[in-house]
Short mmCIF file of C-alpha atoms and ligand atoms in Angstrom, two decimals:
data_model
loop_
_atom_site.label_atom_id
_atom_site.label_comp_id
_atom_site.label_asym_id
_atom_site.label_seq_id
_atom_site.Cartn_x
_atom_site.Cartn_y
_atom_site.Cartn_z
CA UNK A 1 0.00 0.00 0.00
CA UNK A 2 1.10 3.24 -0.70
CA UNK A 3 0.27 7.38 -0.38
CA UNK A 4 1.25 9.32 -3.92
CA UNK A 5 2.29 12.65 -4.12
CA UNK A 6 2.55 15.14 -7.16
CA UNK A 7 4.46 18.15 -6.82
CA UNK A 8 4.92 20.66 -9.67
CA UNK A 9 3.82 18.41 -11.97
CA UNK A 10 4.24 19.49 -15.51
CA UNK A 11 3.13 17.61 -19.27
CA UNK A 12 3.53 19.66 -22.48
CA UNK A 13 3.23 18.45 -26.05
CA UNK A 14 4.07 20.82 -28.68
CA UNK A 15 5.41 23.75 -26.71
CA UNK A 16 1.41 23.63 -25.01
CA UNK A 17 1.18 22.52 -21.21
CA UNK A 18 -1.80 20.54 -20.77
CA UNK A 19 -0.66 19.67 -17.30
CA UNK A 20 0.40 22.90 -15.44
CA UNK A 21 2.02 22.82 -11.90
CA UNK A 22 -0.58 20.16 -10.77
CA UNK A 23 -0.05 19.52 -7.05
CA UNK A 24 -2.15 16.28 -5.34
CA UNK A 25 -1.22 14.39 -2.25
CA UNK A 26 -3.55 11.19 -1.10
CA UNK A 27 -3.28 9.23 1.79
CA UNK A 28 -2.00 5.53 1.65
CA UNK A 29 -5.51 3.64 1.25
CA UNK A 30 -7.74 6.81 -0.02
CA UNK A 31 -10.15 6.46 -2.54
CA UNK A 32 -9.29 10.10 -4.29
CA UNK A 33 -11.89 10.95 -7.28
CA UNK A 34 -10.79 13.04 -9.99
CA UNK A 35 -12.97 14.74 -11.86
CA UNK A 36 -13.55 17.53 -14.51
CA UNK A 37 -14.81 17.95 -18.55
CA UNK A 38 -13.41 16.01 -20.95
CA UNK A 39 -10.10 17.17 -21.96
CA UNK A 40 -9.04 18.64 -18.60
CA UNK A 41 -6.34 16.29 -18.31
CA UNK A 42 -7.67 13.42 -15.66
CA UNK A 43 -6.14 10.65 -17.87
CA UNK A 44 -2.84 12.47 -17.99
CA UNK A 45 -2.28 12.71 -13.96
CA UNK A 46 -3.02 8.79 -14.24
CA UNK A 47 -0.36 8.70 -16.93
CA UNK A 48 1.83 10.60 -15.14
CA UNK A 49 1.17 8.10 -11.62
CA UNK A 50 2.14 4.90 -13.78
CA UNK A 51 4.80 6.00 -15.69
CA UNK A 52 3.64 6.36 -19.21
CA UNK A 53 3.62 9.56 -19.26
CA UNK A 54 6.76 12.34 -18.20
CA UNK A 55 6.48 15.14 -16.75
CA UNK A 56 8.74 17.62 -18.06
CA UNK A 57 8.61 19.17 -14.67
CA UNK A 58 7.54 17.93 -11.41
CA UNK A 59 8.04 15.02 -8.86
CA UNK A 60 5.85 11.65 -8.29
CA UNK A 61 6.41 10.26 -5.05
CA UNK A 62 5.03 6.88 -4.05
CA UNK A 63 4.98 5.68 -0.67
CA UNK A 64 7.47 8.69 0.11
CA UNK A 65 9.97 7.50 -2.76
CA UNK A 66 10.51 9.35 -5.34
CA UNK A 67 9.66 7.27 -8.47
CA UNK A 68 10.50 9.94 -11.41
CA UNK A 69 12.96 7.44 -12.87
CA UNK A 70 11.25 3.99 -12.02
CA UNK A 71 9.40 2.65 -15.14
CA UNK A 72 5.96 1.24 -14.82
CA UNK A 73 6.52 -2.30 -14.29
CA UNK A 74 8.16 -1.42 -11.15
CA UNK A 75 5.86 0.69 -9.70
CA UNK A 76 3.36 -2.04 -8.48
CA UNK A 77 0.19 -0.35 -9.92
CA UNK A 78 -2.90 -1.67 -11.87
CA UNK A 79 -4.83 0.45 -14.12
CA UNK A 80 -8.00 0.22 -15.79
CA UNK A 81 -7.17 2.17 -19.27
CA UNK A 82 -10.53 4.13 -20.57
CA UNK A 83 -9.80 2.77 -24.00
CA UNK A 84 -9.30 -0.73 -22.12
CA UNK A 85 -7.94 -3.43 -24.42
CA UNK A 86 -8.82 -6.85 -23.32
CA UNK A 87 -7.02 -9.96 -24.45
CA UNK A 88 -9.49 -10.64 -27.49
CA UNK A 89 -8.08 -14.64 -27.50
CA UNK A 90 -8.71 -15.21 -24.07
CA UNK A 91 -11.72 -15.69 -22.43
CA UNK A 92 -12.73 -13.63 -19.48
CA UNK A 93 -11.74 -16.00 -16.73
CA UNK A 94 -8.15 -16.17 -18.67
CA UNK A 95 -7.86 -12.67 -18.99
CA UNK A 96 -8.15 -12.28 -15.25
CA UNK A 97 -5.65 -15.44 -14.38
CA UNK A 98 -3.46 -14.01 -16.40
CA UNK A 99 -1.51 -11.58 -14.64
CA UNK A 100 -1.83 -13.98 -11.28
CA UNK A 101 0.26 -16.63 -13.51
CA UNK A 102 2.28 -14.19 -14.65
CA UNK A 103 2.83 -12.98 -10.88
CA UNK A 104 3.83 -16.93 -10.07
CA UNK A 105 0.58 -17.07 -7.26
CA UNK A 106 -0.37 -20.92 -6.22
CA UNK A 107 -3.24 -22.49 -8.29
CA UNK A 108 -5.98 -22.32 -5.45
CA UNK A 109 -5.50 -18.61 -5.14
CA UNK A 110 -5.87 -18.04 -8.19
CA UNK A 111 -8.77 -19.70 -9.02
CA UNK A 112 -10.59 -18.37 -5.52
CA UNK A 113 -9.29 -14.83 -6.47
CA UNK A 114 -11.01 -15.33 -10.20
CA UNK A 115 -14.27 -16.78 -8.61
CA UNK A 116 -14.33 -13.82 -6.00
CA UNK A 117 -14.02 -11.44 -8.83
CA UNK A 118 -16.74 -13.38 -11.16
CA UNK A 119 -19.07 -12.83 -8.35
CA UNK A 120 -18.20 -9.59 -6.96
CA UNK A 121 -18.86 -8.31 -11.04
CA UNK A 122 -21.58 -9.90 -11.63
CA UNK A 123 -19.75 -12.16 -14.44
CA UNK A 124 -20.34 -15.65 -13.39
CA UNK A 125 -22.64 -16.52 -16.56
CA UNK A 126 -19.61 -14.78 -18.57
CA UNK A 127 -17.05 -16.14 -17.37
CA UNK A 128 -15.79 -18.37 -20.50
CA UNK A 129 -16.51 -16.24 -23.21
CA UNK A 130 -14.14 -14.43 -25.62
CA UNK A 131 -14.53 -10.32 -25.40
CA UNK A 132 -16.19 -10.32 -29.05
CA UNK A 133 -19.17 -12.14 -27.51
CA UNK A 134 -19.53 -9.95 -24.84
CA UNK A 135 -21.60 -6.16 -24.98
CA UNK A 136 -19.44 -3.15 -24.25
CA UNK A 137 -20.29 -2.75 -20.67
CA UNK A 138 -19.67 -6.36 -20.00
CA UNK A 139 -16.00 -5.89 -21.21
CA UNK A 140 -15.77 -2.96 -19.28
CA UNK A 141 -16.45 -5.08 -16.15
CA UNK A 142 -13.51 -7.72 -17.37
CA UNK A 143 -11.22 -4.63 -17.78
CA UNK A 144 -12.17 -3.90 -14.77
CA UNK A 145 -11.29 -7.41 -12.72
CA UNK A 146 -8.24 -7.82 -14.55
CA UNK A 147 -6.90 -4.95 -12.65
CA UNK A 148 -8.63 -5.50 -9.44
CA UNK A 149 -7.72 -9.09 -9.41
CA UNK A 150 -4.23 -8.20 -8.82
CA UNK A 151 -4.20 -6.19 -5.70
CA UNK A 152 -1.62 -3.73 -6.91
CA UNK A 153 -0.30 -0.98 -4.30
CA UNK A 154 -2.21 1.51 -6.06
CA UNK A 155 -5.22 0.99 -8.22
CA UNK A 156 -5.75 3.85 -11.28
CA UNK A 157 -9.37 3.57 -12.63
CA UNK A 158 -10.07 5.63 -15.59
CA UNK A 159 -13.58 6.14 -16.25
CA UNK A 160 -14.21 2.75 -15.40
CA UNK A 161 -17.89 2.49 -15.07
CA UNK A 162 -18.37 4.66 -18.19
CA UNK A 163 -19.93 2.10 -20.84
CA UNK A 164 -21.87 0.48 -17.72
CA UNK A 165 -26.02 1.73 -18.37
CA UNK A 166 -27.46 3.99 -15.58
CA UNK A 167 -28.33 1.31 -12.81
CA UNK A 168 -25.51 -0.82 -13.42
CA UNK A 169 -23.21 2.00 -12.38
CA UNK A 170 -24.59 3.30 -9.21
CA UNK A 171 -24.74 -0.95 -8.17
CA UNK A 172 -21.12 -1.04 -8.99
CA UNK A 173 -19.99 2.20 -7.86
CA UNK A 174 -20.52 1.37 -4.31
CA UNK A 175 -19.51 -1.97 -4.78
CA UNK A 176 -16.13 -0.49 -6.06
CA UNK A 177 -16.19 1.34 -2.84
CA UNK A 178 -16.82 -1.22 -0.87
CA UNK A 179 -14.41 -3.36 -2.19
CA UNK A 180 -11.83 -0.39 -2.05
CA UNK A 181 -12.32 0.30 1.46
CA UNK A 182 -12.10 -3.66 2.43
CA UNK A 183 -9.22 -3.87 0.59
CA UNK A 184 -7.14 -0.50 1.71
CA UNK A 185 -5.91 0.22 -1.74
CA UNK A 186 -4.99 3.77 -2.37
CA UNK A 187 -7.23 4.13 -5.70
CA UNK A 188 -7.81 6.93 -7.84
CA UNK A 189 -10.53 7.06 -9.96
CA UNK A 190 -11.40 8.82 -12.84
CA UNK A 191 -14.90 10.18 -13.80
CA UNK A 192 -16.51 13.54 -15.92
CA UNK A 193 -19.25 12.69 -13.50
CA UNK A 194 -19.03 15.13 -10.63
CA UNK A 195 -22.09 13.44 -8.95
CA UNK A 196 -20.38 9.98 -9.00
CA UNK A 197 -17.37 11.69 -7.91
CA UNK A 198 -18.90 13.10 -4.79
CA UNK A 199 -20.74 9.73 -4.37
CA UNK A 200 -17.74 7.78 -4.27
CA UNK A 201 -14.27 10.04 -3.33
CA UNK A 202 -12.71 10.19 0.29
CA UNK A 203 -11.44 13.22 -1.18
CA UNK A 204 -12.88 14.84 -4.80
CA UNK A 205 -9.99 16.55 -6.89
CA UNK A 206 -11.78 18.97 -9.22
CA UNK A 207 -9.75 19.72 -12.49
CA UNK A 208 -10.42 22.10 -15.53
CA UNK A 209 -7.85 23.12 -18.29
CA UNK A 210 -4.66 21.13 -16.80
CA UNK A 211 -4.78 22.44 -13.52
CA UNK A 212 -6.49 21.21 -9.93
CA UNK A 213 -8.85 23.82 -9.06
CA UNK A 214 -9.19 22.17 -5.20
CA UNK A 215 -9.28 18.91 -3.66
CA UNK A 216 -10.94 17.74 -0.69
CA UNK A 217 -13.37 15.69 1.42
CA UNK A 218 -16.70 15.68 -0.99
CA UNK A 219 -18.58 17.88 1.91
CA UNK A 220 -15.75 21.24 1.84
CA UNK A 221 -16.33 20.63 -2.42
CA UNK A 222 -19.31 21.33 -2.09
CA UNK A 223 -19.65 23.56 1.21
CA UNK A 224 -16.92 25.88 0.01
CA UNK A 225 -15.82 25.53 -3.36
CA UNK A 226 -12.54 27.44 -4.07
CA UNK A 227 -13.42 28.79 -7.41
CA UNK A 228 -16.43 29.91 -9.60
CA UNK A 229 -15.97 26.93 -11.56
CA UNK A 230 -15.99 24.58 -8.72
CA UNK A 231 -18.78 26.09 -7.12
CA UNK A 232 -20.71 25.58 -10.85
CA UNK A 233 -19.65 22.13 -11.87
CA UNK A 234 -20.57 20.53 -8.44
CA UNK A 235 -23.74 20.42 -7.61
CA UNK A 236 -27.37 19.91 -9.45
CA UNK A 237 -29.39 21.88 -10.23
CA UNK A 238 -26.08 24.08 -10.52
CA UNK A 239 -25.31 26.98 -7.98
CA UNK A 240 -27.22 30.95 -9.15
CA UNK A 241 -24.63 33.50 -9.81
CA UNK A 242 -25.15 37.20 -9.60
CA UNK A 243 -23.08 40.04 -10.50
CA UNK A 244 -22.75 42.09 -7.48
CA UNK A 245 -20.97 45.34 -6.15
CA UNK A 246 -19.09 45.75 -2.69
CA UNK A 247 -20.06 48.69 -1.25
CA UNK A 248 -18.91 49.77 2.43
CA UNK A 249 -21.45 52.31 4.03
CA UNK A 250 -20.06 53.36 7.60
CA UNK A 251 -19.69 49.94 9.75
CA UNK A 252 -21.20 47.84 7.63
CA UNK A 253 -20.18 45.91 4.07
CA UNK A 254 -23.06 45.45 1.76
CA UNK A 255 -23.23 43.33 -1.30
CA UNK A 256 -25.29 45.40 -3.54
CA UNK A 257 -27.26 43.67 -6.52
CA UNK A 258 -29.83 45.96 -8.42
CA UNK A 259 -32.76 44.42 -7.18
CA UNK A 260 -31.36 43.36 -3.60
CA UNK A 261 -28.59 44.15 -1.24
CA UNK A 262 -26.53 41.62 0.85
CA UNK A 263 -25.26 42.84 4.24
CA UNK A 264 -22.02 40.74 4.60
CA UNK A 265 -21.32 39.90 8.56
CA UNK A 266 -18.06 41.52 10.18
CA UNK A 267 -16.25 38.25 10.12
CA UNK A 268 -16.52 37.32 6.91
CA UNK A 269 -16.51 41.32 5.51
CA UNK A 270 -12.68 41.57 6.46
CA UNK A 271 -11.59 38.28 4.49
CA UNK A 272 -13.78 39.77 1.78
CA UNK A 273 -12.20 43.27 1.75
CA UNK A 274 -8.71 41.84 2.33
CA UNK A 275 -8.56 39.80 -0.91
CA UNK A 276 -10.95 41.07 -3.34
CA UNK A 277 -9.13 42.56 -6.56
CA UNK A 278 -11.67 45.05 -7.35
CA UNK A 279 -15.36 46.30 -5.90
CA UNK A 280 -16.58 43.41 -8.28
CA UNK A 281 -17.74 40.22 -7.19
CA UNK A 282 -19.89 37.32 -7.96
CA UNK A 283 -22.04 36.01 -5.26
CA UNK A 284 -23.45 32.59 -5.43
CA UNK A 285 -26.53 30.62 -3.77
CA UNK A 286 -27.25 27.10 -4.20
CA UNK A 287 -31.13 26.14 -5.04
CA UNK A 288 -31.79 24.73 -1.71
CA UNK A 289 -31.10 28.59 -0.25
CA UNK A 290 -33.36 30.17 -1.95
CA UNK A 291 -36.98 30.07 -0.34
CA UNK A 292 -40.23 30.97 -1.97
CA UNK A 293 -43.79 32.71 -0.77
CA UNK A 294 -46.71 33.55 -1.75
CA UNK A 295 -46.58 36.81 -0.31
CA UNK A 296 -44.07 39.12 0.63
CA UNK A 297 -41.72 39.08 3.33
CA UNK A 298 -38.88 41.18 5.22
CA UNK A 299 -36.06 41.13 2.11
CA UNK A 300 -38.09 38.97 -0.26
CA UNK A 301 -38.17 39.76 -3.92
CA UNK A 302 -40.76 39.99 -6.01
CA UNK A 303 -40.37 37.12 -9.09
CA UNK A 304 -41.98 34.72 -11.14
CA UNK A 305 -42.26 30.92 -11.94
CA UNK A 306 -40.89 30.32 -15.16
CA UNK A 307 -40.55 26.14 -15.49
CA UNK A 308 -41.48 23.75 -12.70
CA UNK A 309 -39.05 20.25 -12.95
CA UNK A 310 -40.44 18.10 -10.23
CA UNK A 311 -37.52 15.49 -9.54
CA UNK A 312 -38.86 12.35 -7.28
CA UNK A 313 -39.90 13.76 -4.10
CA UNK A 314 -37.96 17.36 -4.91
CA UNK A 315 -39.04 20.03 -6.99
CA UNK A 316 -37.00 22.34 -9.00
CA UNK A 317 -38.74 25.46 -9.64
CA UNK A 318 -36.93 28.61 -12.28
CA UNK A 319 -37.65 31.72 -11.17
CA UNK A 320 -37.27 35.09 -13.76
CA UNK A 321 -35.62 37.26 -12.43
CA UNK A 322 -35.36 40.64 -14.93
CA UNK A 323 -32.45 39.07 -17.66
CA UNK A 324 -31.55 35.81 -15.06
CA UNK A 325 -33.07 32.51 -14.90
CA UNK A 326 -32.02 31.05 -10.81
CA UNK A 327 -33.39 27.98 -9.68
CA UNK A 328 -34.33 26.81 -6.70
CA UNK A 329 -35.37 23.52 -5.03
CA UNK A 330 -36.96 22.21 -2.20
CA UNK A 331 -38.61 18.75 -0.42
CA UNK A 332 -41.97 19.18 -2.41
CA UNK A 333 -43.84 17.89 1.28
CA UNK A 334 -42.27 21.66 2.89
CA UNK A 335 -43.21 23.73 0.39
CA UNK A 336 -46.18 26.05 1.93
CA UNK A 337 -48.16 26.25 -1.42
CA UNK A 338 -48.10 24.45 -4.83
CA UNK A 339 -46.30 26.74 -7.15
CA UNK A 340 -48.11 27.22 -10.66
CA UNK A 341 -46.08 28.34 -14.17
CA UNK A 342 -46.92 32.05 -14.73
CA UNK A 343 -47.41 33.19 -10.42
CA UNK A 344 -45.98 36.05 -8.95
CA UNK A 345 -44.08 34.97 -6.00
CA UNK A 346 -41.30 36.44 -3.95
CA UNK A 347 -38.20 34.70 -3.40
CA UNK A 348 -35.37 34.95 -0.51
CA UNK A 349 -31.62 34.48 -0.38
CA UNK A 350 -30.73 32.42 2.98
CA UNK A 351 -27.79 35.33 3.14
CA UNK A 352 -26.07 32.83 5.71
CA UNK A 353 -24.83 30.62 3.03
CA UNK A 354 -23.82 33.13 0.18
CA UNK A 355 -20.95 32.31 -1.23
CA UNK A 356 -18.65 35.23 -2.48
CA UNK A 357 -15.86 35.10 -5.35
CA UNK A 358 -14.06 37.38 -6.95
CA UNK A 359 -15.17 38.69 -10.56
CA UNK A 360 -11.46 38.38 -12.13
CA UNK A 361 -10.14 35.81 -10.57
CA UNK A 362 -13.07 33.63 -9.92
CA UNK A 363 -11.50 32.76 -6.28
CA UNK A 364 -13.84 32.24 -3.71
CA UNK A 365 -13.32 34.97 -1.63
CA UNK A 366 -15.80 34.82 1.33
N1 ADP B 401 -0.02 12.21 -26.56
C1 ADP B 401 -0.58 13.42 -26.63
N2 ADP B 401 -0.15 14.36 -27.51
C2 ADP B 401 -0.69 15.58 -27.59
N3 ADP B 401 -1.72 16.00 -26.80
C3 ADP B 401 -2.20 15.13 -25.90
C4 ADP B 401 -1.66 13.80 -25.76
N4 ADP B 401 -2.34 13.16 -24.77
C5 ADP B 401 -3.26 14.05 -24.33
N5 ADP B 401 -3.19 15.23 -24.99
C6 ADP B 401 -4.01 16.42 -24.75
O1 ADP B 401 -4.00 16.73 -23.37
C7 ADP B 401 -5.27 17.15 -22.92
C8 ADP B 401 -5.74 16.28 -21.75
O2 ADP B 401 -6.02 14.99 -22.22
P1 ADP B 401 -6.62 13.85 -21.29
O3 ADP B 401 -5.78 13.68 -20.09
O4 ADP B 401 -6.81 12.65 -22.14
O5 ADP B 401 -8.05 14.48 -20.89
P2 ADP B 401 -9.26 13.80 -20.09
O6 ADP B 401 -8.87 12.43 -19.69
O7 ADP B 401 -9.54 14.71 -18.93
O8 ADP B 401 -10.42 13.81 -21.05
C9 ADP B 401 -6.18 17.11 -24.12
O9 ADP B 401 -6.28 18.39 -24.64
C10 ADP B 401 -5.47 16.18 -25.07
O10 ADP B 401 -5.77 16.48 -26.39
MG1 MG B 402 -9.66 10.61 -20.24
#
């Protein structure tokens, strides 16, 4: 078992860095998810872990060591490729004994490991075909033993659920994490999925354009998200952003917003003022912080339903307000009334949890 470190981590190809001065630690046996849009770089950092791919800056340190120099097959660690290639001649059991011959392991425990795995994935009716005669997700799931079979120091799953339909991925998701967590295995896995990410990290790493915008337990993600575009890729329905000012009148800083005004407490006012780059800021509420009447109330605004998206025992409601569409939700059974498309109703920030960041630099500043 092992903990992996990146420091400085650099990739370029063709003078372009589409890795720049990436930074990750995770604990030996933490399941870290990485996530972000496609192209962001996820599979590079695996890349980069293994040692297919070189940083032209940067260290990699497993277990404490640093590994720059050690080629792959020294480094003790199974991946799951996304573009997994299976070993189209051999049938699924023999593409998962395979590396356990290869690794010289006694007969019984290979064959107990293999059976373990058949069952764990839901392959046991599978188990002697070739890949050709099996659907993509079901090859998927062989990709995926073969690595898990060999209880590696460090497992690297890259998008490993992604061919899997809807319900087969949230079953094996937390099967994964079961397994992970019975197993100690520091794992990183790979999805664009930011909700299976929260679902299944010790720790979500949240990447966009080559870099890691913030990493941490799944709750601070989503809590206190480090940048506008954390705070808007985690999260559905996403997080409303207004354009506000910051405006200090005698003791007190206000948020002002044409049609409301934020009055930011003391505490949080000198972080604010400290660190801001300008008077211009972007403050953020999540739909479960906004609350709706029918009537007005002390600070409420005045607003309309626009779309009503009831999801299972939630419902999502957007709300016009002037040139902005914000959405809020709430548990349908504490709503007061039954909002209709079309009503005027008034609408209230919970100003406890606004979050603040700052218009250039998109860092959270509150
Ligand atoms: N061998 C390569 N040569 C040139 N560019 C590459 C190479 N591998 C990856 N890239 C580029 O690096 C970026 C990150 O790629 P990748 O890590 O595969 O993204 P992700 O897995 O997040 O979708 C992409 O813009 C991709 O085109
Ligand atoms: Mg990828």
């Amino acid at each position: 078992m092992a903990s992996i470190r990146l420091e400085n981590v650099t990739v370029r190809f063709d003078h372009q860095d589409v890795l720049k001065d990436i930074g990750l630690a995770i604990d030996d046996g933490e399941l870290c998810a990485l996530v972000g849009p496609s192209g962001c770089g996820k599979t590079l950092v695996l890349r980069v872990i293994a040692g297919l791919t070189h940083p032209v800056e940067g260290n990699v340190y497993l277990d404490g060591q640093l590994v720059n120099d050690v080629p792959p097959g020294e480094r003790d660690i199974a991946m799951v490729f996304q573009r997994f290639a299976l070993y189209p001649y051999m049938t699924t059991r023999e593409n998962w004994a395979f590396p356990l011959i290869a690794a010289r392991l006694p007969h019984e425990e290979i064959e107990a490991r293999v059976n373990a795995m058949s069952e764990f994935l839901m392959m046991e009716p599978l188990m002697d075909r070739y890949p050709k005669q099996l659907s993509g997700g079901q090859q998927q799931r062989v990709a995926v033993g073969r690595a898990l079979v060999r209880r590696a120091k460090v497992f690297l799953m890259d998008e490993p659920l992604g061919s899997q339909d809807a319900k087969m991925r949230v079953e094996m998701r937390a099967k994964l994490k079961k397994l992970q967590m019975d197993l100690g295995i520091t794992t990183v896995y790979v999805t664009h999925d930011q909700v299976e990410a929260q679902a299944i990290g010790d720790k979500v790493a949240v990447m966009e354009a080559g870099t890691i915008h913030q990493a941490g337990s799944p709750e601070e993600i989503y809590d206190k998200p480090a940048t506008l575009f954390v705070a808007g890729f985690v999260g559905t329905p996403r997080m409303n952003f207004l354009d506000g000012t910051l405006h200090r009148e005698g003791g007190q800083l206000y948020i002002d917003h044409p049609l409301f005004r934020l009055a930011v407490p003391p505490a949080t006012a000198q972080s604010i003022e400290a660190t801001a780059s300008s008077q211009e800021v972007i403050m953020g509420f999540r739909p479960e912080h906004i609350k709706l009447s029918v009537t007005a109330e002390a600070d409420s605004i005045p607003t309309e339903v626009y779309v009503l998206e009831p999801q299972s025992n939630k419902l999502v409601v957007s709300l016009k307000l002037d040139e902005d569409i914000l959405k809020m939700q709430a548990d349908r059974n504490r709503l007061t009334f039954e909002p209709q498309v079309g009503q005027k109703v008034f609408l209230t920030f919970e100003q406890e949890f606004a979050h603040v960041f700052d218009q250039n630099t998109g860092q959270r500043i509150s």
